[in-house]
mmCIF file of C-alpha atoms in Angstrom:
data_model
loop_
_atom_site.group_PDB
_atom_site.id
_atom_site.type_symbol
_atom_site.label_atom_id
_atom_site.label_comp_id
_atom_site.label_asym_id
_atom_site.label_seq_id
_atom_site.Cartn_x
_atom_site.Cartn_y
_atom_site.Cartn_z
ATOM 1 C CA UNK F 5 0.000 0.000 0.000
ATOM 2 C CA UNK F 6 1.499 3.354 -0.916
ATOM 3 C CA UNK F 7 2.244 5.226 2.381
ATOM 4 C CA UNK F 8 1.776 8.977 2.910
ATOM 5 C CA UNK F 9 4.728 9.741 2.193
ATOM 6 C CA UNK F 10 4.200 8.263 -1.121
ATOM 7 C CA UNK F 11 0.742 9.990 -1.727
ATOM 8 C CA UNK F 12 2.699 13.205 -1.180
ATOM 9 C CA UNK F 13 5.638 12.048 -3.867
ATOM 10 C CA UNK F 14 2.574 11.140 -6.353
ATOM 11 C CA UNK F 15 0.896 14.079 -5.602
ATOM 12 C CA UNK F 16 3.518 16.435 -7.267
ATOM 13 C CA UNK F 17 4.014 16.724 -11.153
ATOM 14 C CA UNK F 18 7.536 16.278 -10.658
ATOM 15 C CA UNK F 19 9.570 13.317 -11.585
ATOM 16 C CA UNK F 20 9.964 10.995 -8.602
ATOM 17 C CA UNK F 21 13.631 12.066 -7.683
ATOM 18 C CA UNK F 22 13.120 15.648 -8.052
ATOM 19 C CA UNK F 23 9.771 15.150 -5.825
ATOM 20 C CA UNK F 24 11.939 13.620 -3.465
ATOM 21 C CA UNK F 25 13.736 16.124 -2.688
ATOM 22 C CA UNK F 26 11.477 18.919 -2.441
ATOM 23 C CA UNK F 27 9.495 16.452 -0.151
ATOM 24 C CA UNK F 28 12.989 16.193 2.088
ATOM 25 C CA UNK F 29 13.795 19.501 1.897
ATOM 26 C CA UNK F 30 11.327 20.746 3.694
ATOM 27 C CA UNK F 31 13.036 18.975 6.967
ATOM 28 C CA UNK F 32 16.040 21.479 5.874
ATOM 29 C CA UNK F 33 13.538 25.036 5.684
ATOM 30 C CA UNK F 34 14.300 24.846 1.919
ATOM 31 C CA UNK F 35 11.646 23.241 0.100
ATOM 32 C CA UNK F 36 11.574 27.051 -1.728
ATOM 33 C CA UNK F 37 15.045 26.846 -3.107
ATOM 34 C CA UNK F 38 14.870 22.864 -4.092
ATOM 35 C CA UNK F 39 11.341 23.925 -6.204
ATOM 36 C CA UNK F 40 13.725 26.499 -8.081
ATOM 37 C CA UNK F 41 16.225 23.590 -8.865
ATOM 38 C CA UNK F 42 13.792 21.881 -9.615
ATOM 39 C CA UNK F 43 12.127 24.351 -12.123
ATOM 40 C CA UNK F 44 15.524 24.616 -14.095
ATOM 41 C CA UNK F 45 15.515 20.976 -14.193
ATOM 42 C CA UNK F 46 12.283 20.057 -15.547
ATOM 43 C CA UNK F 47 11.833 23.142 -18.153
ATOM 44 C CA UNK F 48 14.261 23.017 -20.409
ATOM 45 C CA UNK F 49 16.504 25.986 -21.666
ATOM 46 C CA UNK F 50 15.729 27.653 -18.056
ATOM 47 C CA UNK F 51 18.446 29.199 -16.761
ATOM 48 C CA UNK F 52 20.687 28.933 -19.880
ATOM 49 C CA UNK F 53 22.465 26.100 -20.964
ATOM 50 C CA UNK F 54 25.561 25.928 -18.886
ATOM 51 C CA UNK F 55 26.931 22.807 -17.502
ATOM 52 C CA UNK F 56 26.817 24.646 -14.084
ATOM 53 C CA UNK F 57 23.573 24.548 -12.348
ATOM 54 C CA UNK F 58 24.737 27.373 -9.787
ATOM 55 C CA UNK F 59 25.074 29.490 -13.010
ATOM 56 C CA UNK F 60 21.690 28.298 -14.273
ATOM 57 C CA UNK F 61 19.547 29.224 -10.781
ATOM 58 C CA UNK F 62 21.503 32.496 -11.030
ATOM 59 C CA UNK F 63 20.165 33.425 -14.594
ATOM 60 C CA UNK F 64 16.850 32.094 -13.607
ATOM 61 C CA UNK F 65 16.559 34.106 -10.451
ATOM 62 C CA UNK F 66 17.522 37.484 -13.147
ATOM 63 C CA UNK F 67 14.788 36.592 -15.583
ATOM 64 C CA UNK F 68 12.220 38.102 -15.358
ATOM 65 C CA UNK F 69 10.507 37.163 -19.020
ATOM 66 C CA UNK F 70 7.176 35.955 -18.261
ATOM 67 C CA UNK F 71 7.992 32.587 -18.994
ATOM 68 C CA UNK F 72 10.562 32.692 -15.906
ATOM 69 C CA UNK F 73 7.759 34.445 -13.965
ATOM 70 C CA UNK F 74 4.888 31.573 -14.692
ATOM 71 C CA UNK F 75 7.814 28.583 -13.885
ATOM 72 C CA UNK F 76 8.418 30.311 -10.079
ATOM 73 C CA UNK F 77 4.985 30.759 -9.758
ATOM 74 C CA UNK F 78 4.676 26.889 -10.151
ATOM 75 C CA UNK F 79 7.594 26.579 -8.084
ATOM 76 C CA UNK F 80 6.485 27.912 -5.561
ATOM 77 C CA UNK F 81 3.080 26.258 -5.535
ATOM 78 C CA UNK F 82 5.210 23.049 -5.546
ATOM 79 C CA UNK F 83 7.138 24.333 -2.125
ATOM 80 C CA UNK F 84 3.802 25.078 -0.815
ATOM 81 C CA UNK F 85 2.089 21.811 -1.207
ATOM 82 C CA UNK F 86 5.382 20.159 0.102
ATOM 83 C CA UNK F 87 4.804 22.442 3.015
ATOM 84 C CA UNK F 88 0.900 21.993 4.063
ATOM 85 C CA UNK F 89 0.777 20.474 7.057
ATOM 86 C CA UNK F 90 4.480 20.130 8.496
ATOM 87 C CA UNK F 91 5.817 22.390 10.597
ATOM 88 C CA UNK F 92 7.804 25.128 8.619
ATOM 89 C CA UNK F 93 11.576 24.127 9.836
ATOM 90 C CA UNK F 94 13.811 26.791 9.577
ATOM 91 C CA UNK F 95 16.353 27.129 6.708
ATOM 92 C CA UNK F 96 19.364 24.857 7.940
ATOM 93 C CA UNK F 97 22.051 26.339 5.049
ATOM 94 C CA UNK F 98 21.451 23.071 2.885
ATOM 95 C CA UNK F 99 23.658 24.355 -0.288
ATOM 96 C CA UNK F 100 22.705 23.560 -3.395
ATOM 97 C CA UNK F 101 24.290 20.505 -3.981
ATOM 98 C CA UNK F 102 23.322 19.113 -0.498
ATOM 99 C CA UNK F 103 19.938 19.850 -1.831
ATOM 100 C CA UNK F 104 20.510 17.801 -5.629
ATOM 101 C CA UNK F 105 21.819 15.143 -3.658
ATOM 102 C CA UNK F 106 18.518 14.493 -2.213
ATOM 103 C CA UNK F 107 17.412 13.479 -5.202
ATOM 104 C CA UNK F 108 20.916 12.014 -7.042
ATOM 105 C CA UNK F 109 22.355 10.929 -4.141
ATOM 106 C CA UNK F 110 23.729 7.638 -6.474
ATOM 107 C CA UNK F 111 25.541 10.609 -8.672
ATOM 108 C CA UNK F 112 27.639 11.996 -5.609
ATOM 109 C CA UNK F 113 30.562 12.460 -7.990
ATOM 110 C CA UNK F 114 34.851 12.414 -6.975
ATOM 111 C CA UNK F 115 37.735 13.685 -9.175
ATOM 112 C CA UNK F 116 39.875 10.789 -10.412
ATOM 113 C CA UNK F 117 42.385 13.301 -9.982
ATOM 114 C CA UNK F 118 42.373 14.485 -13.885
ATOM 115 C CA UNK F 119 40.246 17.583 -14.984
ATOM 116 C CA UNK F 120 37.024 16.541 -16.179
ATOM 117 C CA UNK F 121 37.262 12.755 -14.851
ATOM 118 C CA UNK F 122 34.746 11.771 -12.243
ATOM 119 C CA UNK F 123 34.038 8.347 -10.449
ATOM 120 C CA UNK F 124 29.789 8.272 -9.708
ATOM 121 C CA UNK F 125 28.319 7.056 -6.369
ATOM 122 C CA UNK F 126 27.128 3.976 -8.157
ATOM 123 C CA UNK F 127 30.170 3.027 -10.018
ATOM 124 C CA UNK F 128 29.762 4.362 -13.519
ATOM 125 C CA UNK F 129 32.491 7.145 -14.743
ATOM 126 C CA UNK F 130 31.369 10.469 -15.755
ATOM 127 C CA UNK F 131 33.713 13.081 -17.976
ATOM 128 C CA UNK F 132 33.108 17.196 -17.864
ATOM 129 C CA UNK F 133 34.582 19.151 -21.019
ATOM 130 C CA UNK F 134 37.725 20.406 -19.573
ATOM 131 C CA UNK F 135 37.064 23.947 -20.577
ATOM 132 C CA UNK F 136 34.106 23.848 -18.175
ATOM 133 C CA UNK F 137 35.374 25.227 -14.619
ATOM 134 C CA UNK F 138 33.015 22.180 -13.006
ATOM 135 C CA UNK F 139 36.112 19.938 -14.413
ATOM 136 C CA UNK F 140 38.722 21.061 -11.583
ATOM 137 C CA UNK F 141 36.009 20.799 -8.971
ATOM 138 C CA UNK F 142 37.006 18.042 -6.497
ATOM 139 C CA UNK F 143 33.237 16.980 -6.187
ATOM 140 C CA UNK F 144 29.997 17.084 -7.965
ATOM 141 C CA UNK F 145 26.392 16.376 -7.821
ATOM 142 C CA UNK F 146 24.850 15.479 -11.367
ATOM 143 C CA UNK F 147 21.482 16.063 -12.262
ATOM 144 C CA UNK F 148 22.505 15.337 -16.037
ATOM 145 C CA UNK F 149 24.139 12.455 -18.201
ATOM 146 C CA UNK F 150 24.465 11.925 -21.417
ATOM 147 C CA UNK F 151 25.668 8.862 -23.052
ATOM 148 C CA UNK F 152 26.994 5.028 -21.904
ATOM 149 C CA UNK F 153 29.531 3.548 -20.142
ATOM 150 C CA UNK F 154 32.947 5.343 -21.095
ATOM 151 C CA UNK F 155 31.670 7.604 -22.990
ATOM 152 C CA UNK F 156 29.632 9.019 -20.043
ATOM 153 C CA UNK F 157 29.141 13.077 -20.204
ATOM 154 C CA UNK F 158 28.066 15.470 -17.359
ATOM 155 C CA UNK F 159 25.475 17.533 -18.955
ATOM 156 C CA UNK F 160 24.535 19.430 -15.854
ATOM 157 C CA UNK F 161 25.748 19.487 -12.326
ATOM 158 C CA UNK F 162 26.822 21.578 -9.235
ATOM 159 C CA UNK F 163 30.307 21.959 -7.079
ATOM 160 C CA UNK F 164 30.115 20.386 -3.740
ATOM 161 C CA UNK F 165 33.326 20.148 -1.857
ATOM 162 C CA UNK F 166 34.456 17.482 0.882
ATOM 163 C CA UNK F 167 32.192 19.254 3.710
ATOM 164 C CA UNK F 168 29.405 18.897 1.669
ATOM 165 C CA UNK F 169 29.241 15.403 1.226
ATOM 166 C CA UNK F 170 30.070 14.670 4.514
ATOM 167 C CA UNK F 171 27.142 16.536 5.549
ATOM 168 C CA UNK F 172 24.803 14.997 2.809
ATOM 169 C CA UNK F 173 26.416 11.139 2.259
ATOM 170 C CA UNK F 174 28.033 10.558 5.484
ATOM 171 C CA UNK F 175 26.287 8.045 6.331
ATOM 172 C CA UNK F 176 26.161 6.665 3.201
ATOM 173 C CA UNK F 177 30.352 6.423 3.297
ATOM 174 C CA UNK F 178 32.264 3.544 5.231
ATOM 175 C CA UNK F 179 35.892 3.509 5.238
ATOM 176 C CA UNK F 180 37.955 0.486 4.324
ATOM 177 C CA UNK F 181 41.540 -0.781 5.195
ATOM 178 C CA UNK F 182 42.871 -2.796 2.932
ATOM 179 C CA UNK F 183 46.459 -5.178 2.749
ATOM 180 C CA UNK F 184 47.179 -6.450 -0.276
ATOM 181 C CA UNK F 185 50.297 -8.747 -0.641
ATOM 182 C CA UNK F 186 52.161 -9.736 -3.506
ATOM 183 C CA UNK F 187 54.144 -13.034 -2.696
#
């Protein structure tokens, strides 16, 4: 049987992911911001095309065609509904990419140590265009792939740094020791 919870997910005309984390951002006091992300996310073109989604939720937030104006409106109806009948938390600081996680938290993404090179939560490798900035970031969240396999592209992402996902993956992380021995 599909739980409250889940009637709340449903309830949204968002994909399930990005409903997801509008749902668990409220806990946070930012259900408004993750509807924005969202917004750029699910309407395409808004915000620009850059590979950066802090550069695309700045443009959006400066637009103020009316097509910009009727996609916050809706935004912010999402945050609403998200909102009805929890207690309004107060905003915690969740950055952006604390807040994508919520919904990619499988495309938690680590420099392999080469610009543009990144190793994804679940296991796949994901490549930036090393003229983007994004590809000397130590760590991303990706909302956006393109491709298969080695040929993986980062369409559209944010810069999170070390603090970040410890705040947003710790416990998702376990540390290993490991010996090997060559005899």
């Amino acid at each position: 049987r599909i739980t409250a919870e889940g009637r709340q997910l449903r309830a949204l005309p968002l994909p399930p992911r990005l409903a997801r984390m509008l749902v668990s951002a409220v806990a946070h006091g930012a259900e408004e911001r993750a509807a924005m992300i969202a917004a750029v996310l699910v309407e395409r073109g808004m915000g620009g095309n850059d590979a950066d989604l802090a550069l695309r939720l700045e443009s959006f937030a400066r637009d103020r065609s009316r097509r910009a104006d009727d996609m916050r409106r809706l935004a912010m109806g999402w945050a609403t509904a998200v909102r009805a009948g929890s207690a309004r938390a107060r905003d915690d600081g969740i950055s952006t990419a604390g807040l994508l996680a919520l919904a990619y938290p499988d495309r938690i993404a680590k420099s392999r140590g080469a610009p543009g090179q990144y190793l994804l939560a679940n296991g796949r490798a994901g490549n930036v265009d090393v003229k983007e900035p994004l590809a000397r970031t130590p760590y991303l969240v990706v909302a956006e792939l393109q491709g298969k396999a080695a040929a993986t592209r980062i369409v559209l992402a944010v810069a999170a740094d070390e603090a970040d996902v410890m705040v947003f993956a710790a416990d998702r992380l376990e540390e290993i020791d490991e010996l090997n021995l060559d005899g």
